[in-house]
Amino acid sequence: MPMNIIHTTCPTPRQKEDMEQLIKTCKEKEPLSLSAPVDDDLEYDIFLLYEKDSLSAMAFLFSPAKSPWECCAFVEPSKRRKGYFTRLLDQVLDFVEQYEKSLSEPADFCFLVDERTPSAVGAMEAIGAEYWYSEHKMERSLTPKDREYVMESLVIKQDKDHLYLACLKDKVIGTCALLPSQDRFYLYAFQIHEAYQGQGYGTQFLLGMLALGAATGTHVSLQVSGQNYIARNLYKKTGFRTTESLSYYLY
C-alpha cells in the first residue's frame, strides 16, 4: 500500500485529530505518558506517515537552543516491526542532515523515550541508540497564595522575551525563563550563579517566579535531569511533584 510522509510545522485540524487518535491507540496498548504537541506553543517539525487516509506513524522533532535535536516517534501497534519506524526515521535524519549542511556544523540527535513503554525501549536497542540520561517532568498548581509571596532580598527583572533575571542589589545572580501556554506555564533555564548557591536565593527566586506565573496562570511544569539532585530537591521543597520520567538516547 502506498505511503506518504507529510512534513509540517503547522498541522491542520484533521491532522491534529489523527495525531491524538494515534496516541490514544498507542496508550491502549502499553503505558505511555508522552503526548502529541497539538496545543503547544513551541515549534516542532512534525512528520506524519499516512497510508491512504490512515495515520500509521508519526515523529515530532524539536531543537532547543544549544541542545541536541529531540525526537519522539510513534507507530500504530499493528504496524510495528514492519519498517514504518525505519522509513519515518530516514526522513527525519535527512531533514537534520540538511539542517547541518545549511549551518556547516554538526547537530547532535537524540530520542525521548518513556521507559515504561517496552516497544520504545526495544526500538532503541534495535537501532543501537545509546542511553544518555533520564529526565523528570515535575508539575505544580498555582494558587492565590503564590501571588502573595514577597522576596526578602531579590528583585526580578524581565530581560527579553520570556527570560527573567534575579538581581541582588544591582548584580544579576540568576536567570529563569517562563513560557506561557494559555493558563499554563513551562519553567526552564532556572539557575543561580555558583557563588550565590546554598544561601537561599534559589528558593526566593523560584517562589518569586511562581508568584509571577500565578498572576495569570493556574499551573506550571518543568523538566529536570535525574542527576541534578540539588535542583530536584529544591523543586520538591517548593511544592512540585514528579508526574513522569523520560529517558534520552543518543543516536
XYZ file of C-alpha atoms in Angstrom:
251
model
C 0.000 0.000 0.000
C 1.468 3.415 -0.964
C 2.798 5.537 1.883
C 3.026 9.299 2.076
C 5.103 11.246 4.607
C 3.965 14.796 5.298
C 6.374 17.261 6.913
C 4.711 20.217 8.622
C 5.186 22.735 11.424
C 1.506 23.705 11.416
C -0.775 20.641 11.335
C -4.338 21.016 10.115
C -7.289 20.335 12.449
C -7.746 16.941 10.746
C -4.080 16.072 11.220
C -4.278 17.047 14.898
C -7.237 14.694 15.331
C -5.298 11.911 13.623
C -2.281 12.531 15.868
C -4.363 12.416 19.035
C -6.095 9.232 17.875
C -2.746 7.530 17.189
C -1.502 8.475 20.668
C -4.740 7.116 22.156
C -4.311 3.827 20.287
C -0.706 3.515 21.480
C -1.731 4.208 25.093
C -4.358 1.465 24.909
C -1.586 -0.989 24.014
C 1.008 -0.134 26.695
C 1.921 2.559 29.275
C 2.761 5.897 27.670
C 2.985 9.388 29.157
C 4.134 11.256 26.045
C 1.514 13.094 24.024
C 1.097 14.887 20.723
C 2.093 18.598 20.738
C -1.196 19.781 19.294
C -1.710 22.668 21.735
C 1.937 23.515 22.424
C 3.305 26.981 21.632
C 6.741 25.502 20.935
C 7.608 24.951 17.278
C 8.006 21.324 16.211
C 8.855 19.753 12.894
C 6.188 17.076 12.545
C 6.427 14.060 10.239
C 3.198 12.174 9.522
C 3.253 8.825 7.704
C -0.087 8.129 6.023
C -1.375 5.053 4.222
C -4.195 6.456 2.129
C -6.195 8.364 4.774
C -4.880 6.468 7.796
C -2.076 7.847 10.008
C 0.194 4.868 10.708
C 3.227 6.560 12.282
C 4.491 9.997 13.260
C 7.517 11.748 14.702
C 7.975 15.110 16.429
C 11.299 16.903 16.161
C 12.281 19.777 18.432
C 15.551 21.712 18.639
C 16.119 23.514 21.966
C 18.743 26.252 21.874
C 22.287 24.861 22.127
C 20.941 21.352 22.725
C 20.616 18.195 20.595
C 17.629 17.656 18.370
C 14.967 15.801 20.368
C 12.772 13.267 18.583
C 9.665 11.362 19.704
C 8.239 8.703 17.403
C 5.025 6.664 17.495
C 3.881 3.716 15.373
C 0.379 2.245 15.352
C 0.680 -1.053 17.305
C -0.448 -3.337 14.458
C 2.132 -1.736 12.119
C 5.203 -2.284 14.304
C 8.185 -4.382 13.153
C 7.148 -3.767 9.541
C 9.536 -0.974 8.562
C 7.327 2.010 9.337
C 9.629 3.377 12.018
C 12.691 2.930 9.790
C 11.083 4.790 6.898
C 9.995 7.621 9.171
C 13.422 7.811 10.833
C 15.161 8.042 7.451
C 13.023 11.074 6.593
C 13.759 12.739 9.948
C 17.502 12.145 9.678
C 17.535 13.522 6.115
C 15.934 16.708 7.438
C 18.506 17.024 10.235
C 21.339 16.397 7.761
C 20.099 19.209 5.534
C 19.982 21.466 8.572
C 23.569 20.556 9.397
C 24.654 21.433 5.873
C 22.867 24.791 5.987
C 24.790 25.761 9.137
C 28.017 23.974 8.177
C 28.195 22.389 11.622
C 27.146 19.039 13.128
C 23.919 18.663 15.119
C 23.505 16.039 17.843
C 20.361 13.911 17.751
C 18.543 12.019 20.486
C 15.283 10.188 21.142
C 12.955 10.953 24.022
C 11.532 7.691 25.387
C 9.081 6.727 28.113
C 10.898 3.942 29.965
C 7.557 2.327 30.868
C 6.915 1.622 27.170
C 8.539 -1.722 26.230
C 8.238 -1.205 22.463
C 10.042 2.145 22.653
C 12.917 0.736 24.705
C 13.097 -2.220 22.319
C 13.278 0.099 19.329
C 16.212 1.961 20.882
C 18.055 -1.328 21.393
C 17.274 -2.433 17.833
C 18.777 0.685 16.223
C 21.760 0.799 18.589
C 20.842 4.062 20.313
C 22.901 4.750 23.453
C 21.283 5.606 26.781
C 22.263 9.159 27.745
C 20.357 10.222 30.856
C 16.898 10.415 32.412
C 14.764 13.481 32.997
C 11.753 14.033 35.200
C 8.724 16.151 34.483
C 7.552 17.952 37.602
C 4.324 19.908 37.969
C 2.651 22.208 40.425
C -0.634 24.087 40.707
C -0.513 27.876 41.049
C -2.729 29.340 43.775
C -3.764 32.786 45.033
C -1.387 32.222 47.955
C 1.538 32.097 45.493
C 0.692 35.630 44.336
C 1.185 36.915 47.878
C 4.830 35.859 48.105
C 7.300 38.729 48.581
C 11.039 38.144 48.172
C 13.271 39.270 51.010
C 16.384 40.395 49.161
C 16.000 39.745 45.444
C 14.321 41.699 42.659
C 13.101 40.036 39.462
C 13.585 41.954 36.230
C 12.397 40.882 32.793
C 15.236 40.761 30.294
C 13.762 39.794 26.917
C 11.043 37.540 25.583
C 10.341 35.060 28.404
C 13.663 35.418 30.240
C 13.842 36.886 33.756
C 16.810 37.956 35.878
C 17.320 37.542 39.623
C 19.021 40.694 40.895
C 20.731 41.161 44.261
C 21.021 44.938 44.532
C 22.404 45.760 41.087
C 24.046 42.397 40.416
C 22.441 39.655 38.292
C 22.840 36.376 40.170
C 20.403 34.101 38.329
C 18.160 33.572 35.330
C 14.898 31.789 34.596
C 12.532 31.522 31.631
C 8.761 31.226 31.923
C 6.950 30.256 28.735
C 3.157 30.788 28.741
C 0.647 28.497 27.028
C -2.940 29.551 27.716
C -3.281 29.399 31.526
C -0.224 27.181 31.957
C 3.483 27.918 32.146
C 6.606 25.967 31.330
C 9.551 26.939 33.541
C 13.060 26.311 32.222
C 16.671 27.578 32.245
C 16.438 28.146 36.001
C 19.819 28.778 37.619
C 21.605 30.672 40.372
C 25.236 31.594 39.785
C 27.574 29.271 41.657
C 28.954 31.921 44.052
C 25.421 32.553 45.348
C 24.212 28.982 45.703
C 23.401 27.499 49.094
C 22.291 30.837 50.559
C 18.537 30.615 49.999
C 18.497 32.732 46.843
C 17.342 29.819 44.705
C 14.240 29.298 46.834
C 13.479 33.039 46.820
C 13.892 33.313 43.071
C 11.797 30.237 42.318
C 8.946 31.324 44.589
C 9.139 34.784 43.036
C 8.787 33.269 39.566
C 5.808 31.226 40.745
C 4.233 34.437 42.036
C 4.621 35.956 38.556
C 3.022 32.898 36.957
C 0.169 32.809 39.461
C -0.908 36.315 38.410
C -2.357 34.882 35.178
C -1.916 31.103 35.268
C -3.110 28.041 37.144
C -0.376 25.505 36.501
C 3.390 25.292 35.970
C 5.594 22.429 34.792
C 9.307 21.883 34.289
C 11.828 19.202 33.432
C 14.893 18.353 35.475
C 17.731 15.892 34.983
C 17.665 12.800 37.161
C 21.297 13.550 38.031
C 20.556 17.092 39.230
C 19.756 16.187 42.838
C 20.080 19.749 44.175
C 17.531 21.149 41.708
C 15.131 18.245 42.225
C 15.202 18.768 45.989
C 14.541 22.498 45.529
C 11.540 21.813 43.313
C 10.171 19.242 45.768
C 10.620 21.695 48.655
C 8.614 24.342 46.780
C 5.671 22.052 46.031
C 6.480 20.357 42.724
C 5.771 16.658 42.271
C 7.126 14.237 39.676
C 4.479 13.242 37.132
C 6.552 11.336 34.567
C 10.104 10.156 33.958
C 11.625 10.067 30.490
C 14.966 8.876 29.127
C 17.160 10.273 26.376
C 19.010 8.045 23.917
C 21.750 9.409 21.649
C 21.746 8.234 18.062
